[in-house]
mmCIF file of C-alpha atoms and ligand atoms in Angstrom:
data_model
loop_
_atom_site.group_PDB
_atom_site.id
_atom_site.type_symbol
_atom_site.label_atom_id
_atom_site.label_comp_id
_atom_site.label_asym_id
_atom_site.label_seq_id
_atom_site.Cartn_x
_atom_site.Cartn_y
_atom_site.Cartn_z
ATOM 1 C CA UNK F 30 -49.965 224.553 -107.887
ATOM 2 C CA UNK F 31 -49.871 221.903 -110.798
ATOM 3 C CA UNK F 32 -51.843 220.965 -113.685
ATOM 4 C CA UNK F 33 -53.646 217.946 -113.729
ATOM 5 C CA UNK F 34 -54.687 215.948 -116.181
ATOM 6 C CA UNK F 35 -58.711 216.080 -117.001
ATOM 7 C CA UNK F 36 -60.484 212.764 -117.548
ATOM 8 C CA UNK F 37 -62.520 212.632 -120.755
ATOM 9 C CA UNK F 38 -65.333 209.731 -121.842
ATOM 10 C CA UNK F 39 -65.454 206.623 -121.545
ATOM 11 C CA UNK F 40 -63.880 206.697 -118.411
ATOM 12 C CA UNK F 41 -66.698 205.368 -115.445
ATOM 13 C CA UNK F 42 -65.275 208.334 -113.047
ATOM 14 C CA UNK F 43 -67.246 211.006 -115.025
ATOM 15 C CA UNK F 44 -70.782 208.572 -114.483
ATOM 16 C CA UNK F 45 -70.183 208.556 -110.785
ATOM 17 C CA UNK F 46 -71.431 209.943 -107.993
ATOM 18 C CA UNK F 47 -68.759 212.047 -106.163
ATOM 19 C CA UNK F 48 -68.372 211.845 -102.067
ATOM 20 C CA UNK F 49 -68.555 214.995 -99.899
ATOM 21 C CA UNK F 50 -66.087 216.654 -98.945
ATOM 22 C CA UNK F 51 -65.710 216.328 -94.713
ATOM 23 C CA UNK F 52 -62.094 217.535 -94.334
ATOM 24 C CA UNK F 53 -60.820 220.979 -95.233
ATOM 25 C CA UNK F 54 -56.914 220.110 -94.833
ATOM 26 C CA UNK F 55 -53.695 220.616 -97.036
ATOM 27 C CA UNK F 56 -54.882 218.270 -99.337
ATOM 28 C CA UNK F 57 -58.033 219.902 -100.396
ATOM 29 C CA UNK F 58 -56.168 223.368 -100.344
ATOM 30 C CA UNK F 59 -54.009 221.782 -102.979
ATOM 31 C CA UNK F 60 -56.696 219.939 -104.753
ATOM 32 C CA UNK F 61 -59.378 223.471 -105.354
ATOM 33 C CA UNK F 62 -55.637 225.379 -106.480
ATOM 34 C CA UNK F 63 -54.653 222.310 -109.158
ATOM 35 C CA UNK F 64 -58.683 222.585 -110.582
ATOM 36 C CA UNK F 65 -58.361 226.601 -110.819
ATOM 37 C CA UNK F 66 -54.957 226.331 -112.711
ATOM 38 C CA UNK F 67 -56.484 223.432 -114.639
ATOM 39 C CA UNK F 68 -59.388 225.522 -115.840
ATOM 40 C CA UNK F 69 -57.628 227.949 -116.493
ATOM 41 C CA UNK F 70 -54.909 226.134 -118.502
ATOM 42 C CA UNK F 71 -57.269 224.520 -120.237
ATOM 43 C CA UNK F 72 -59.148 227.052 -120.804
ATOM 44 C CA UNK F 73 -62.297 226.332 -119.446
ATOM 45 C CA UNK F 74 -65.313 228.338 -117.084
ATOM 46 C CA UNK F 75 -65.340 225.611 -115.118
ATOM 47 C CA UNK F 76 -64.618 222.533 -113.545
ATOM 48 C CA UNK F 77 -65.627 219.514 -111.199
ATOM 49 C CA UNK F 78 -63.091 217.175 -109.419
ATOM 50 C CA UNK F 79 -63.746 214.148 -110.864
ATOM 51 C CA UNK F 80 -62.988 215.859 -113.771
ATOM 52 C CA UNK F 81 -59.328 215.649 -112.397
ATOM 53 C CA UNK F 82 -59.804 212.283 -111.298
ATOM 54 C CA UNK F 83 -60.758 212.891 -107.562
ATOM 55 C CA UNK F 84 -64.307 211.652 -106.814
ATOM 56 C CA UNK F 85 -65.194 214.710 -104.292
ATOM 57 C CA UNK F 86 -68.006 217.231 -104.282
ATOM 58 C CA UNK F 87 -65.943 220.315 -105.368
ATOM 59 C CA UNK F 88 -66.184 222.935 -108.369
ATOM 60 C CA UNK F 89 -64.455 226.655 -109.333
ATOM 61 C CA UNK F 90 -65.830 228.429 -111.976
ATOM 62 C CA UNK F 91 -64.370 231.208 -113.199
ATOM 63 C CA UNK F 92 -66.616 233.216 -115.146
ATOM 64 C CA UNK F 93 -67.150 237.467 -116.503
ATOM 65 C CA UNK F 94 -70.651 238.250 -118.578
ATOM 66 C CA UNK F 95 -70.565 241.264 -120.660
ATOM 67 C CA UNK F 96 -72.988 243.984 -119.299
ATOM 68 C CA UNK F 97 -75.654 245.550 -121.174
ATOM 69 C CA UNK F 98 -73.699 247.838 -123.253
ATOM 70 C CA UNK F 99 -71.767 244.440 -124.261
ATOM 71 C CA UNK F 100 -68.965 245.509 -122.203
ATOM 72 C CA UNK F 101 -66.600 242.697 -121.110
ATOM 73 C CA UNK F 102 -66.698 242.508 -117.081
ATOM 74 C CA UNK F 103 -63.682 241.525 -114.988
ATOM 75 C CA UNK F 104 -64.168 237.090 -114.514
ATOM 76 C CA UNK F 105 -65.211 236.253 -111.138
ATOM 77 C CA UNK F 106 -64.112 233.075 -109.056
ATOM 78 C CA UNK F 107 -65.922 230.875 -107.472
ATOM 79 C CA UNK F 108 -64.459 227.828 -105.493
ATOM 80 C CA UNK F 109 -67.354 225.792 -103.929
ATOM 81 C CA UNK F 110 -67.136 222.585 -101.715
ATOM 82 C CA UNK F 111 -70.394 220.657 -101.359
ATOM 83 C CA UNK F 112 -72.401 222.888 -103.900
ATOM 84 C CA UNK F 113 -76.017 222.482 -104.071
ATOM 85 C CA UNK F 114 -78.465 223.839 -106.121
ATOM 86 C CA UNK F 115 -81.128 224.556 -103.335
ATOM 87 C CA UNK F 116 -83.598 226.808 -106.274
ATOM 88 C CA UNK F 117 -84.117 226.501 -109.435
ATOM 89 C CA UNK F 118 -86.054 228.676 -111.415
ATOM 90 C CA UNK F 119 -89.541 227.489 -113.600
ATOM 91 C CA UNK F 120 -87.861 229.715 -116.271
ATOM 92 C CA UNK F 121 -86.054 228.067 -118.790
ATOM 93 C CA UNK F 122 -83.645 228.459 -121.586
ATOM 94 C CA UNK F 123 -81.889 226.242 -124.153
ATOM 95 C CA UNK F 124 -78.306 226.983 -124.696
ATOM 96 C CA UNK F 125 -75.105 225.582 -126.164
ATOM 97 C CA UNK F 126 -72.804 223.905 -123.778
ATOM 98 C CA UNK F 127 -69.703 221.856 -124.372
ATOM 99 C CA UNK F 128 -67.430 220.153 -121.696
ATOM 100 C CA UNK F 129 -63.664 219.543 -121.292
ATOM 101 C CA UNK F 130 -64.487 215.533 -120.729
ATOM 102 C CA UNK F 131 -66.021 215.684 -123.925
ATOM 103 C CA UNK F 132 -64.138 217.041 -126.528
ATOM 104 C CA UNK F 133 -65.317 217.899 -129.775
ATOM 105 C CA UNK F 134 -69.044 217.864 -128.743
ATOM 106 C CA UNK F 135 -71.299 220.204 -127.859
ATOM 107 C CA UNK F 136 -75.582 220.119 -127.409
ATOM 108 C CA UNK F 137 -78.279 222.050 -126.397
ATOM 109 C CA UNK F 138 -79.725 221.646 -123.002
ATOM 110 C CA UNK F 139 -82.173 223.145 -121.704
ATOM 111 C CA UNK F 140 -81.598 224.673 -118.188
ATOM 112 C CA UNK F 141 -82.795 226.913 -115.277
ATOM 113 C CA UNK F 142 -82.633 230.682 -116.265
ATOM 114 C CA UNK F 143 -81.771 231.327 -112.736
ATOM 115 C CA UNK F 144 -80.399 229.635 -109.430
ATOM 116 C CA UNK F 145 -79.649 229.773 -105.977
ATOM 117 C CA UNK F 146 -76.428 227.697 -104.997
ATOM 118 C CA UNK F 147 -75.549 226.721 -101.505
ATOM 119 C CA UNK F 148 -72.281 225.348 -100.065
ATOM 120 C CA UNK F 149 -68.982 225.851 -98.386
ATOM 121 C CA UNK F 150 -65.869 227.888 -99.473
ATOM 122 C CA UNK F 151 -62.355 226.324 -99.545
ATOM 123 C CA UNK F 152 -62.267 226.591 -95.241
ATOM 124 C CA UNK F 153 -65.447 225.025 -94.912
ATOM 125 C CA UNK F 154 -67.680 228.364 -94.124
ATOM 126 C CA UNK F 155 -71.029 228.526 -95.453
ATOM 127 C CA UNK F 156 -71.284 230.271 -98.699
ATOM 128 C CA UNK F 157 -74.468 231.295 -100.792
ATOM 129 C CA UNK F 158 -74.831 232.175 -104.779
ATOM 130 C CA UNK F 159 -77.531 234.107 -106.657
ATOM 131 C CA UNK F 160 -76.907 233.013 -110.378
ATOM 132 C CA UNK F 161 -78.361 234.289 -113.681
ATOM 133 C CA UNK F 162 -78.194 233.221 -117.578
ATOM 134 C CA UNK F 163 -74.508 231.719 -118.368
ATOM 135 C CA UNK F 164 -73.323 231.854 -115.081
ATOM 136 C CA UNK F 165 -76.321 229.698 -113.688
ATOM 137 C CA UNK F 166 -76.070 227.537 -116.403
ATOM 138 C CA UNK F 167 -72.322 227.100 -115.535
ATOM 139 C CA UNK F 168 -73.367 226.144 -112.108
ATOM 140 C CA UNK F 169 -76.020 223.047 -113.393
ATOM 141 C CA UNK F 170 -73.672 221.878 -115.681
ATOM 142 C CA UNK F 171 -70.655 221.923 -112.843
ATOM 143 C CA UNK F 172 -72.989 220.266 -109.907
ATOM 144 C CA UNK F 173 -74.414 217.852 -112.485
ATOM 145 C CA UNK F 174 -70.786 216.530 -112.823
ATOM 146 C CA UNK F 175 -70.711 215.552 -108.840
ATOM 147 C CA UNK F 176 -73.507 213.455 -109.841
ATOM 148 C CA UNK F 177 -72.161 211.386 -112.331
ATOM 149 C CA UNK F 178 -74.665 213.829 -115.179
ATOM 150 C CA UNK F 179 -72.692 214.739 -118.147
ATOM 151 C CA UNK F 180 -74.232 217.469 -120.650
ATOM 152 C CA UNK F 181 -75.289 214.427 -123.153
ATOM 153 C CA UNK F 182 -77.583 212.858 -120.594
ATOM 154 C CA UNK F 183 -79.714 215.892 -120.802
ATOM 155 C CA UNK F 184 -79.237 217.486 -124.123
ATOM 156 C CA UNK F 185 -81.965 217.733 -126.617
ATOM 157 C CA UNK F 186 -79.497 217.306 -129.111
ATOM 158 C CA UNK F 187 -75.501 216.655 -129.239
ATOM 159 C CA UNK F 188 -73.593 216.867 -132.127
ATOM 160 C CA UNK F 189 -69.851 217.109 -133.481
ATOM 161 C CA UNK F 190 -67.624 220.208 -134.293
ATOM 162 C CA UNK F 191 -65.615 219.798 -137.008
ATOM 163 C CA UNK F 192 -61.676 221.738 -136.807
ATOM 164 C CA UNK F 193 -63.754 225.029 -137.329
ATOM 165 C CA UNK F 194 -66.116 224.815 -134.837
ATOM 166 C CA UNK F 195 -69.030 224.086 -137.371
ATOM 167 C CA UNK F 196 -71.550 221.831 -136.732
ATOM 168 C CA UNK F 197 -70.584 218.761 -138.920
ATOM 169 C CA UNK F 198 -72.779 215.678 -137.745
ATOM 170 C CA UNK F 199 -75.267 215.283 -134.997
ATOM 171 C CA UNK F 200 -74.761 212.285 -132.499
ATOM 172 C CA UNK F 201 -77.284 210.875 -130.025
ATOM 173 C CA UNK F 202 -76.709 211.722 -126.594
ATOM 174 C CA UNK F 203 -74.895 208.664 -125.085
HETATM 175 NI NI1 NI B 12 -68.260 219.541 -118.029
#
């Protein structure tokens, strides 16, 4: 496994629409291990590969909600080739997300509260995901990368943290 470097803005990669993935060899192997490291170097609850510079349908999230009794839960993995959102809930909610190809930023978007995700694991067998909340949030935001969609594009509003993490001044979505 190795890191790789993650692309930030402007670069076009991040606007582009990423190709499916049709091969399950080595190199994809090697590819879904490098993104997993990468997140978790970075550290980040996901990640898309063209966010390392590969323009292929491919994300891992990595991601543990507290329970009711605000208990931390154990993170779970998921590594998904040709995700696709296949439901999406009328339910919404409007929550803060930030991106590691946008540093420094963060907006509100508003999102499905909950999601049904279809694709293929790392061999190329059919996988299914029931999301909820954060997790199905991480999921939109993931998938939207394949498509070229960065947070911005769909963010009511977008704005700048400042060393603390405080708002400091609001930007317009590019
Ligand atoms: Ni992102």
């Amino acid at each position: 496994m190795a890191l790789r470097k993650i692309v930030t803005l402007p670069d076009p990669i991040l606007h582009r629409k990423a190709r499916k993935v049709t091969g399950f060899d080595p190199d994809l192997q090697t590819l879904l291990d490098d993104m997993l490291e990468t997140m978790r170097d970075a550290p980040g609850v996901g990640l898309a590969a063209p966010q390392v510079n590969v323009p292929l349908r491919a994300i891992v999230v990595e991601y543990g909600e507290n329970d009711d009794e605000g208990q931390e839960v154990p993170p779970k993995l998921f590594i998904v080739v040709n995700p696709e959102i296949t439901r999406f809930s009328k339910e919404m909610e409007t929550g803060t997300e930030g991106c590691l190809s946008i540093p420094g930023y963060v907006g509100d978007v508003e999102r499905s509260l909950s999601i049904t995700v279809k694709g293929q694991n790392r061999h190329g067998q059919p996988l299914k995901i029931k999301a909820n909340g954060w997790l199905a949030r991480i999921f939109q935001h993931e998938v939207d990368h394949l498509d070229g969609v960065l947070f911005p594009d769909r963010a009511e509003r977008v704005w700048r943290l400042d060393e603390q993490g405080a708002p400091e001044a609001e930007m317009a979505g590019d």
